[in-house]
Short mmCIF file of C-alpha atoms in Angstrom, two decimals:
data_model
loop_
_atom_site.label_atom_id
_atom_site.label_comp_id
_atom_site.label_asym_id
_atom_site.label_seq_id
_atom_site.Cartn_x
_atom_site.Cartn_y
_atom_site.Cartn_z
CA MET Q 1 15.28 27.45 215.17
CA ASP Q 2 16.11 32.09 213.96
CA GLY Q 3 15.43 33.24 210.81
CA ALA Q 4 18.60 32.92 209.63
CA SER Q 5 19.00 28.64 209.50
CA SER Q 6 14.89 28.93 208.44
CA GLY Q 7 15.39 30.23 205.74
CA ARG Q 8 12.87 33.95 206.51
CA ALA Q 9 12.82 36.73 204.11
CA ILE Q 10 11.68 39.45 203.67
CA VAL Q 11 11.27 41.10 199.87
CA ILE Q 12 10.88 44.56 199.09
CA HIS Q 13 10.70 45.53 195.93
CA PRO Q 14 11.22 50.09 195.95
CA VAL Q 15 9.17 52.12 194.06
CA LEU Q 16 11.90 54.54 192.36
CA PRO Q 17 12.27 57.73 190.21
CA GLY Q 18 11.36 56.87 187.11
CA ALA Q 19 11.33 53.20 187.18
CA ARG Q 20 11.45 50.64 184.80
CA ASN Q 21 7.03 50.17 184.95
CA ASP Q 22 7.71 52.50 182.88
CA ALA Q 23 7.81 48.75 180.04
CA GLY Q 24 4.27 48.71 181.06
CA ARG Q 25 4.85 46.99 184.85
CA THR Q 26 2.84 48.15 188.18
CA SER Q 27 5.07 47.84 191.47
CA GLU Q 28 2.79 45.06 192.56
CA ALA Q 29 3.93 42.76 189.50
CA SER Q 30 7.70 43.33 190.10
CA LEU Q 31 7.07 42.43 193.74
CA GLU Q 32 5.40 39.68 192.56
CA GLU Q 33 8.42 38.84 189.84
CA ALA Q 34 10.75 39.06 193.11
CA VAL Q 35 8.33 36.91 196.18
CA GLY Q 36 9.49 34.26 192.95
CA LEU Q 37 12.07 34.37 192.26
CA SER Q 38 13.69 34.33 196.26
CA ARG Q 39 10.88 31.40 196.04
CA ALA Q 40 12.83 29.54 193.49
CA ILE Q 41 16.03 28.59 196.69
CA SER Q 42 13.25 28.15 198.94
CA LEU Q 43 13.36 30.69 200.39
CA ASP Q 44 9.83 31.34 203.23
CA ILE Q 45 9.12 34.86 202.13
CA ALA Q 46 7.29 36.49 205.33
CA GLU Q 47 6.53 39.51 204.06
CA ALA Q 48 6.05 41.00 200.63
CA ARG Q 49 5.85 44.89 200.41
CA CYS Q 50 6.48 47.87 197.76
CA VAL Q 51 8.07 50.83 199.50
CA ARG Q 52 7.77 53.42 197.64
CA VAL Q 53 11.22 55.87 197.04
CA SER Q 54 10.43 59.49 196.81
CA ARG Q 55 14.68 60.28 196.74
CA PRO Q 56 17.34 58.00 196.48
CA GLN Q 57 19.30 58.21 199.77
CA PRO Q 58 23.05 57.57 198.83
CA SER Q 59 23.66 55.67 202.40
CA THR Q 60 20.46 53.29 202.45
CA LEU Q 61 18.62 54.40 199.18
CA ILE Q 62 15.35 54.00 201.28
CA GLY Q 63 13.83 56.93 203.31
CA GLU Q 64 14.15 56.84 207.45
CA GLY Q 65 10.53 55.79 208.28
CA ALA Q 66 10.40 53.32 205.83
CA LEU Q 67 13.63 52.04 207.27
CA GLU Q 68 12.24 52.35 211.04
CA GLU Q 69 9.31 50.96 209.84
CA LEU Q 70 10.55 47.82 208.30
CA SER Q 71 13.34 47.38 211.11
CA SER Q 72 9.79 46.66 213.34
CA VAL Q 73 9.21 44.44 210.78
CA VAL Q 74 12.75 42.50 210.39
CA ALA Q 75 12.60 42.06 214.46
CA ALA Q 76 8.62 41.09 214.31
CA THR Q 77 9.01 38.45 211.61
CA GLU Q 78 12.33 37.56 212.47
CA ALA Q 79 13.82 37.12 208.75
CA GLY Q 80 17.58 36.47 208.69
CA LEU Q 81 17.57 37.84 205.20
CA VAL Q 82 16.21 41.21 203.66
CA VAL Q 83 16.13 40.73 199.54
CA VAL Q 84 16.16 44.36 197.90
CA ASP Q 85 14.67 44.50 194.65
CA ALA Q 86 17.22 47.23 193.26
CA THR Q 87 21.24 47.56 192.77
CA LEU Q 88 22.71 48.23 196.35
CA SER Q 89 26.12 49.94 196.40
CA PRO Q 90 27.99 48.63 198.80
CA VAL Q 91 27.61 51.49 201.32
CA GLN Q 92 23.99 51.09 201.51
CA GLN Q 93 23.94 47.40 201.40
CA ARG Q 94 26.25 47.36 204.92
CA ASN Q 95 24.58 50.51 206.09
CA LEU Q 96 20.82 48.71 205.97
CA GLU Q 97 21.97 45.24 207.71
CA ARG Q 98 23.40 47.26 210.64
CA ARG Q 99 20.51 48.98 210.24
CA TRP Q 100 17.88 46.05 210.69
CA LYS Q 101 20.46 44.13 212.42
CA THR Q 102 20.47 41.12 209.67
CA LYS Q 103 21.79 39.66 205.92
CA VAL Q 104 20.98 42.30 202.69
CA ILE Q 105 21.28 41.35 199.14
CA ASP Q 106 19.56 42.87 196.58
CA ARG Q 107 18.73 42.05 193.20
CA THR Q 108 21.45 40.95 191.53
CA GLY Q 109 22.74 39.05 195.10
CA LEU Q 110 19.87 37.26 194.75
CA ILE Q 111 19.56 36.16 190.90
CA LEU Q 112 23.48 35.20 191.42
CA GLU Q 113 22.52 32.82 194.84
CA ILE Q 114 19.74 31.24 191.92
CA PHE Q 115 22.40 30.50 189.49
CA GLY Q 116 25.15 29.71 191.57
CA GLU Q 117 21.78 26.69 192.93
CA ARG Q 118 21.14 26.27 189.03
CA ALA Q 119 24.86 25.40 187.58
CA ARG Q 120 25.37 21.91 186.40
CA THR Q 121 27.96 22.04 184.12
CA ARG Q 122 31.69 22.98 183.83
CA GLU Q 123 30.72 25.70 181.80
CA GLY Q 124 27.68 27.17 183.70
CA GLN Q 125 29.48 27.05 186.96
CA LEU Q 126 32.37 29.10 185.69
CA GLN Q 127 29.86 31.41 183.92
CA VAL Q 128 28.64 32.31 188.04
CA GLU Q 129 32.00 32.63 189.41
CA LEU Q 130 32.98 35.31 187.27
CA ALA Q 131 29.86 36.61 187.42
CA HIS Q 132 30.25 36.51 191.53
CA LEU Q 133 33.33 37.49 191.23
CA SER Q 134 32.60 40.83 189.38
CA TYR Q 135 30.03 41.84 190.99
CA GLN Q 136 31.57 41.40 195.32
CA ARG Q 137 34.86 42.58 193.26
CA SER Q 138 33.97 46.54 195.08
CA ARG Q 139 33.10 44.66 197.79
CA LEU Q 140 36.26 42.44 198.81
CA VAL Q 141 34.63 39.61 200.13
CA ARG Q 142 34.28 36.95 198.35
CA SER Q 143 31.82 34.67 201.08
CA TRP Q 144 28.70 33.76 200.23
CA THR Q 145 27.09 33.43 203.57
CA HIS Q 146 23.66 35.52 203.09
CA LEU Q 147 21.12 32.84 203.30
CA GLU Q 148 24.01 29.89 206.09
CA ARG Q 149 22.07 26.80 204.26
CA GLN Q 150 23.80 23.80 203.00
CA ARG Q 151 23.58 24.26 199.57
CA GLY Q 152 25.06 22.26 196.64
CA GLY Q 153 26.01 23.64 192.75
CA ALA Q 154 28.96 26.21 193.22
CA GLY Q 155 31.85 26.22 195.61
CA PHE Q 156 31.85 30.03 196.85
CA LEU Q 157 27.75 29.27 198.35
CA GLY Q 158 29.13 28.88 201.64
CA GLY Q 159 27.09 26.76 204.70
CA PRO Q 160 26.15 27.54 208.49
CA GLY Q 161 28.98 29.37 210.05
CA GLU Q 162 31.68 29.05 207.58
CA THR Q 163 35.45 31.60 207.91
CA GLN Q 164 34.62 34.35 206.07
CA ILE Q 165 37.62 34.41 203.59
CA GLU Q 166 38.38 37.57 202.64
CA LEU Q 167 40.67 38.65 199.47
CA ASP Q 168 42.24 41.80 198.14
CA ARG Q 169 41.93 43.31 194.58
CA ARG Q 170 44.80 41.40 193.09
CA GLN Q 171 43.84 38.17 194.14
CA ILE Q 172 40.00 38.32 192.65
CA ASP Q 173 41.53 40.07 189.22
CA ASP Q 174 43.75 36.93 189.10
CA ARG Q 175 41.37 34.64 189.65
CA ILE Q 176 38.63 37.02 187.06
CA ILE Q 177 41.42 35.97 184.62
CA GLN Q 178 42.40 32.41 185.07
CA ILE Q 179 38.02 31.34 184.81
CA LYS Q 180 38.74 34.26 181.40
CA ARG Q 181 40.64 31.57 179.99
CA GLN Q 182 39.33 28.16 181.72
CA LEU Q 183 35.76 29.74 179.54
CA ASP Q 184 37.54 30.07 176.11
CA ASP Q 185 38.08 26.83 176.91
CA VAL Q 186 34.49 25.81 177.31
CA ARG Q 187 33.63 27.70 174.41
CA ARG Q 188 36.12 26.96 171.77
CA THR Q 189 34.86 23.15 172.23
CA ARG Q 190 31.01 24.11 171.31
CA SER Q 191 32.45 25.91 168.99
CA LEU Q 192 33.82 22.31 167.31
CA HIS Q 193 30.64 20.56 168.64
CA ARG Q 194 28.50 23.47 166.53
CA ASP Q 195 31.16 23.34 163.78
CA ALA Q 196 29.71 19.57 163.76
CA ARG Q 197 26.50 19.75 163.84
CA ALA Q 198 27.11 22.06 160.41
CA ARG Q 199 28.76 19.29 158.97
CA VAL Q 200 25.63 16.90 159.62
CA PRO Q 201 24.03 19.33 159.21
CA TYR Q 202 21.10 18.98 162.19
CA PRO Q 203 18.85 22.26 161.85
CA VAL Q 204 19.49 23.50 165.36
CA VAL Q 205 16.07 25.11 166.85
CA ALA Q 206 16.57 27.06 169.92
CA LEU Q 207 14.08 27.86 172.65
CA VAL Q 208 14.07 31.55 174.08
CA GLY Q 209 11.74 33.43 175.80
CA TYR Q 210 11.41 35.37 179.99
CA THR Q 211 12.25 32.87 183.34
CA ASN Q 212 9.35 30.62 183.85
CA ALA Q 213 7.72 31.35 180.71
CA GLY Q 214 7.65 27.55 179.50
CA LYS Q 215 10.86 26.36 177.27
CA SER Q 216 11.77 23.81 179.91
CA THR Q 217 8.28 22.27 179.23
CA LEU Q 218 7.60 22.73 176.21
CA PHE Q 219 11.51 20.79 175.73
CA ASN Q 220 10.27 17.76 178.02
CA ARG Q 221 6.46 17.96 175.68
CA LEU Q 222 8.16 18.35 172.12
CA THR Q 223 11.15 15.98 172.75
CA ARG Q 224 9.79 13.50 175.48
CA ALA Q 225 12.65 14.14 177.50
CA THR Q 226 13.00 14.79 182.05
CA VAL Q 227 14.97 18.15 181.92
CA LEU Q 228 13.53 20.06 185.46
CA ALA Q 229 10.66 21.86 184.83
CA LYS Q 230 9.02 23.89 187.86
CA ASP Q 231 6.78 26.96 187.73
CA MET Q 232 9.93 28.20 188.87
CA LEU Q 233 11.81 31.07 188.06
CA PHE Q 234 15.38 29.95 186.49
CA ALA Q 235 15.17 26.39 186.22
CA THR Q 236 17.13 26.19 183.08
CA LEU Q 237 20.55 27.82 184.01
CA ASP Q 238 22.61 25.42 181.11
CA PRO Q 239 21.74 25.13 177.60
CA THR Q 240 19.98 20.98 177.33
CA MET Q 241 19.86 19.94 173.96
CA ARG Q 242 18.52 16.87 172.00
CA ALA Q 243 17.97 15.87 168.67
CA ILE Q 244 13.85 14.69 167.36
CA GLU Q 245 12.15 14.45 163.94
CA ALA Q 246 10.44 17.53 163.46
CA GLY Q 247 8.22 15.62 160.30
CA GLN Q 248 8.68 15.36 156.43
CA GLY Q 249 11.76 13.62 157.13
CA ARG Q 250 13.88 16.64 158.74
CA ARG Q 251 15.71 15.97 161.71
CA ILE Q 252 16.32 19.19 164.49
CA ILE Q 253 18.63 19.59 167.20
CA LEU Q 254 16.53 21.62 169.70
CA SER Q 255 18.43 23.54 172.57
CA ASP Q 256 16.85 25.24 175.54
CA THR Q 257 18.10 28.08 177.00
CA VAL Q 258 18.74 30.07 180.10
CA GLY Q 259 15.28 32.59 180.98
CA PHE Q 260 15.16 36.07 180.83
CA ILE Q 261 15.19 38.76 183.31
CA SER Q 262 14.58 42.33 183.27
CA ASP Q 263 17.34 44.44 184.95
CA LEU Q 264 20.13 42.02 184.61
CA PRO Q 265 23.23 44.41 184.94
CA THR Q 266 25.68 44.37 182.21
CA HIS Q 267 28.49 42.61 184.40
CA LEU Q 268 25.86 39.66 184.83
CA VAL Q 269 24.73 40.16 180.81
CA ALA Q 270 28.40 39.13 179.50
CA ALA Q 271 29.31 36.80 182.07
CA PHE Q 272 26.38 34.93 180.72
CA ARG Q 273 27.21 35.30 176.83
CA ALA Q 274 28.56 31.77 175.96
CA THR Q 275 25.24 30.20 176.93
CA LEU Q 276 23.53 32.95 174.32
CA GLU Q 277 25.68 31.54 171.71
CA GLU Q 278 23.21 28.19 170.97
CA VAL Q 279 20.47 31.10 169.91
CA GLN Q 280 22.66 33.51 167.67
CA ALA Q 281 24.17 30.14 166.14
CA ALA Q 282 20.51 28.87 165.89
CA ASP Q 283 19.09 27.69 162.58
CA LEU Q 284 15.39 29.17 164.55
CA ILE Q 285 14.60 30.58 167.25
CA LEU Q 286 11.77 29.48 169.24
CA HIS Q 287 10.30 33.04 171.00
CA VAL Q 288 8.25 31.07 173.46
CA ARG Q 289 6.19 33.87 175.76
CA ASP Q 290 3.21 32.53 179.48
CA ILE Q 291 0.71 34.82 176.87
CA ALA Q 292 -1.62 34.69 180.31
CA HIS Q 293 1.13 36.88 182.45
CA PRO Q 294 -0.79 40.68 183.41
CA ASP Q 295 3.11 41.63 182.35
CA THR Q 296 3.38 39.55 178.79
CA GLU Q 297 3.91 42.47 176.99
CA ALA Q 298 6.18 43.66 179.23
CA GLN Q 299 8.42 40.57 179.68
CA ARG Q 300 8.55 40.64 175.33
CA GLU Q 301 10.34 43.90 175.22
CA ASP Q 302 12.44 42.19 177.52
CA VAL Q 303 13.54 38.80 175.69
CA GLU Q 304 13.51 41.17 172.36
CA ALA Q 305 16.07 43.72 173.91
CA VAL Q 306 18.57 40.33 174.73
CA LEU Q 307 18.16 38.96 171.24
CA ARG Q 308 18.91 42.85 169.87
CA ASP Q 309 22.35 42.91 171.95
CA LEU Q 310 23.23 39.34 169.92
CA ASP Q 311 22.25 41.00 166.73
CA ILE Q 312 19.28 39.61 165.93
CA ASP Q 313 16.61 41.66 164.46
CA ILE Q 314 12.61 40.71 165.93
CA ASP Q 315 11.59 43.10 162.62
CA SER Q 316 14.38 42.71 159.85
CA ASP Q 317 15.66 38.51 161.16
CA GLY Q 318 13.39 35.71 159.88
CA ARG Q 319 14.28 32.93 162.21
CA VAL Q 320 11.97 33.76 165.14
CA ILE Q 321 8.67 31.96 165.75
CA GLU Q 322 6.65 33.38 168.10
CA VAL Q 323 5.53 30.69 170.38
CA LEU Q 324 2.41 32.10 172.78
CA ASN Q 325 2.63 29.46 175.91
CA LYS Q 326 -0.19 29.03 178.83
CA ALA Q 327 -3.21 29.63 176.43
CA ASP Q 328 -4.68 26.99 178.47
CA LEU Q 329 -4.63 29.59 181.66
CA LEU Q 330 -7.13 31.82 178.87
CA PRO Q 331 -10.59 32.17 178.74
CA GLU Q 332 -12.40 30.33 175.77
CA ALA Q 333 -13.03 33.81 174.25
CA GLU Q 334 -9.80 34.98 174.27
CA ARG Q 335 -7.70 32.13 173.99
CA GLU Q 336 -10.45 31.83 170.23
CA THR Q 337 -9.66 35.24 169.74
CA LEU Q 338 -5.68 35.67 169.62
CA SER Q 339 -5.82 32.00 167.62
CA THR Q 340 -7.29 33.73 165.12
CA ALA Q 341 -4.92 36.59 165.37
CA VAL Q 342 -2.25 34.42 164.84
CA ARG Q 343 -3.98 33.06 162.14
CA ARG Q 344 -4.00 35.67 159.85
CA ARG Q 345 -0.13 36.53 160.77
CA GLY Q 346 0.80 34.12 158.53
CA HIS Q 347 3.81 31.55 159.55
CA ASP Q 348 6.08 33.59 162.35
CA ALA Q 349 3.36 32.09 164.86
CA ALA Q 350 1.59 29.73 166.58
CA VAL Q 351 -0.53 29.19 170.22
CA ILE Q 352 0.34 26.35 172.73
CA SER Q 353 -0.37 25.03 176.40
CA ALA Q 354 3.06 23.26 176.24
CA LEU Q 355 1.43 21.74 179.45
CA THR Q 356 -1.61 20.15 178.24
CA GLY Q 357 0.64 19.96 173.85
CA ASP Q 358 -2.66 21.51 172.48
CA GLY Q 359 -1.24 22.74 169.41
CA CYS Q 360 2.20 21.05 170.32
CA ASP Q 361 1.37 19.44 166.92
CA GLY Q 362 0.84 21.97 165.11
CA LEU Q 363 3.77 23.72 166.05
CA MET Q 364 6.11 20.85 165.22
CA GLU Q 365 4.64 21.64 161.24
CA LEU Q 366 5.62 25.81 160.94
CA ILE Q 367 8.70 24.01 162.28
CA ALA Q 368 8.90 21.14 160.02
CA ARG Q 369 7.85 23.97 157.53
CA ARG Q 370 10.29 27.26 158.39
CA ILE Q 371 12.90 24.46 158.06
CA ASN Q 372 12.61 22.73 154.97
CA ALA Q 373 11.08 26.30 152.64
CA ASP Q 374 14.97 26.92 151.82
CA ARG Q 375 14.88 22.68 150.57
CA GLU Q 376 16.32 22.02 147.01
CA THR Q 377 14.31 19.81 144.77
CA MET Q 378 16.68 17.40 142.49
CA THR Q 379 16.63 14.67 140.87
CA VAL Q 380 19.40 12.00 141.82
CA LYS Q 381 20.60 8.76 139.47
CA LEU Q 382 22.25 6.01 141.57
CA ASP Q 383 23.36 2.00 140.97
CA ILE Q 384 20.62 -0.04 141.44
CA ALA Q 385 22.39 -1.78 144.06
CA ASP Q 386 23.81 2.12 146.49
CA GLY Q 387 21.25 1.26 149.17
CA ARG Q 388 23.58 3.01 151.68
CA THR Q 389 22.88 6.48 149.20
CA LEU Q 390 19.64 5.88 149.25
CA ALA Q 391 19.20 5.78 153.10
CA TRP Q 392 20.90 8.53 153.26
CA LEU Q 393 18.84 10.24 150.74
CA HIS Q 394 15.82 8.85 153.05
CA GLU Q 395 17.20 10.65 156.45
CA HIS Q 396 18.45 13.61 155.56
CA GLY Q 397 15.77 14.88 153.21
CA GLU Q 398 12.22 14.60 152.22
CA VAL Q 399 12.06 11.61 148.98
CA LEU Q 400 9.15 12.63 146.37
CA GLU Q 401 9.81 9.73 144.13
CA ALA Q 402 11.98 6.79 143.22
CA ARG Q 403 11.96 4.93 139.63
CA ASP Q 404 14.44 2.35 138.35
CA ASP Q 405 15.48 1.35 134.23
CA GLY Q 406 16.87 -2.05 134.96
CA ALA Q 407 20.54 -0.45 135.95
CA HIS Q 408 20.29 3.06 137.90
CA LEU Q 409 17.76 4.42 140.29
CA PHE Q 410 16.55 7.76 139.95
CA VAL Q 411 15.05 9.00 143.22
CA ARG Q 412 13.24 12.51 143.27
CA VAL Q 413 14.91 14.54 146.80
CA ARG Q 414 14.07 17.82 148.52
CA LEU Q 415 16.97 18.50 149.93
CA HIS Q 416 18.80 21.35 152.50
CA PRO Q 417 21.24 23.49 150.08
CA ASN Q 418 24.28 22.31 152.52
CA ASP Q 419 23.07 18.84 152.25
CA ALA Q 420 23.24 18.84 148.63
CA ALA Q 421 26.11 20.05 148.23
CA ARG Q 422 27.28 17.42 150.53
CA LEU Q 423 26.45 15.27 148.23
CA HIS Q 424 27.89 16.06 145.36
CA ARG Q 425 31.47 17.19 147.26
CA GLN Q 426 31.77 13.62 149.18
CA LEU Q 427 29.87 11.59 147.19
CA GLY Q 428 30.50 12.75 143.99
CA ILE Q 429 27.02 12.29 143.07
CA ALA Q 430 26.10 14.54 139.67
CA THR Q 431 22.24 16.32 140.53
CA ARG Q 432 20.00 18.23 138.24
CA HIS Q 433 16.43 19.60 138.96
#
């Protein structure tokens, strides 16, 4: 079996002058992340190494010495694919393929392969194709047979022997326009769903974080759902939503979103912006961090940068709760120090292990307190026989006291302002504080 059909690959991380290592990442950590991305699509990694590039070459990015050495590695391992953890121009990609006599994809191409496998909803598949076409526009080739393996997901990911179909720029542009129109329809539908939730209203709590931070594991823990949760980068692409009880008589909608990652090209971020609209509209945002990861601070900065692009400022936006996950992987003394520091911070952070469940009850209590912080306490006067409205009050609020005078029931209840307004507007029931 040759390298192409077996999925055998070589991963290289070019260490460029002034690269993203300034954000606090080591070259080795960046390489490890690239390997994780490659394994997310079941590639067999035959070799992984950092390659220092003192002066990027316009034709090949990396220098002659490294080119020659890697040619020997490709031949020795019979690798069918080389993943270059950097952005390659079309010319550089073509020249590297000729030099190494194997297929080459860059970081953007690799991420698009992952997105193509993970997309399940119509919206996700459209977003993947839009990002793919934007990326391929300068290459004027639509076929994605880099890995030459049968795979599901988006239709442009071809299997062995698929004919290379070349599209000219006009055809690509026409398809991009068509996809954007379809995505506009999807966004309008989602907007209607959000409007419907706002009328209920159930607060939306969105999970965000660097990819593989444990968002889906936490989502499953809190909702007892079966969303795909693996030790795999980009395990979630399409947002998943579930209604759960948050305590204190409050029901919430929990939303799991795609993981963020460093160095996403601008056109790819734009293509997936609709997925993040749920975050912009959320009542609370849980920033899930892998606190045990050596690059946890750099990952935090990457996530906060994306949130700022969504007009969510961590310092001034009161909706964000920092969830320090995977605490079970820390030494006990370090875990205790972290927990003490978080307790001193107040109500904007929690230390948990989504895997073991440790700290998750406390997180739910924190969510309930934050959701209920703006609720108003009032007394509602009902007819003694109005069981329907009484049940509604129990469902949407926290009933503190109920007494009757034989003809009327006086219910002291804590309600969200939207619920109080709905009670007055739709049911015509007067309230007093």
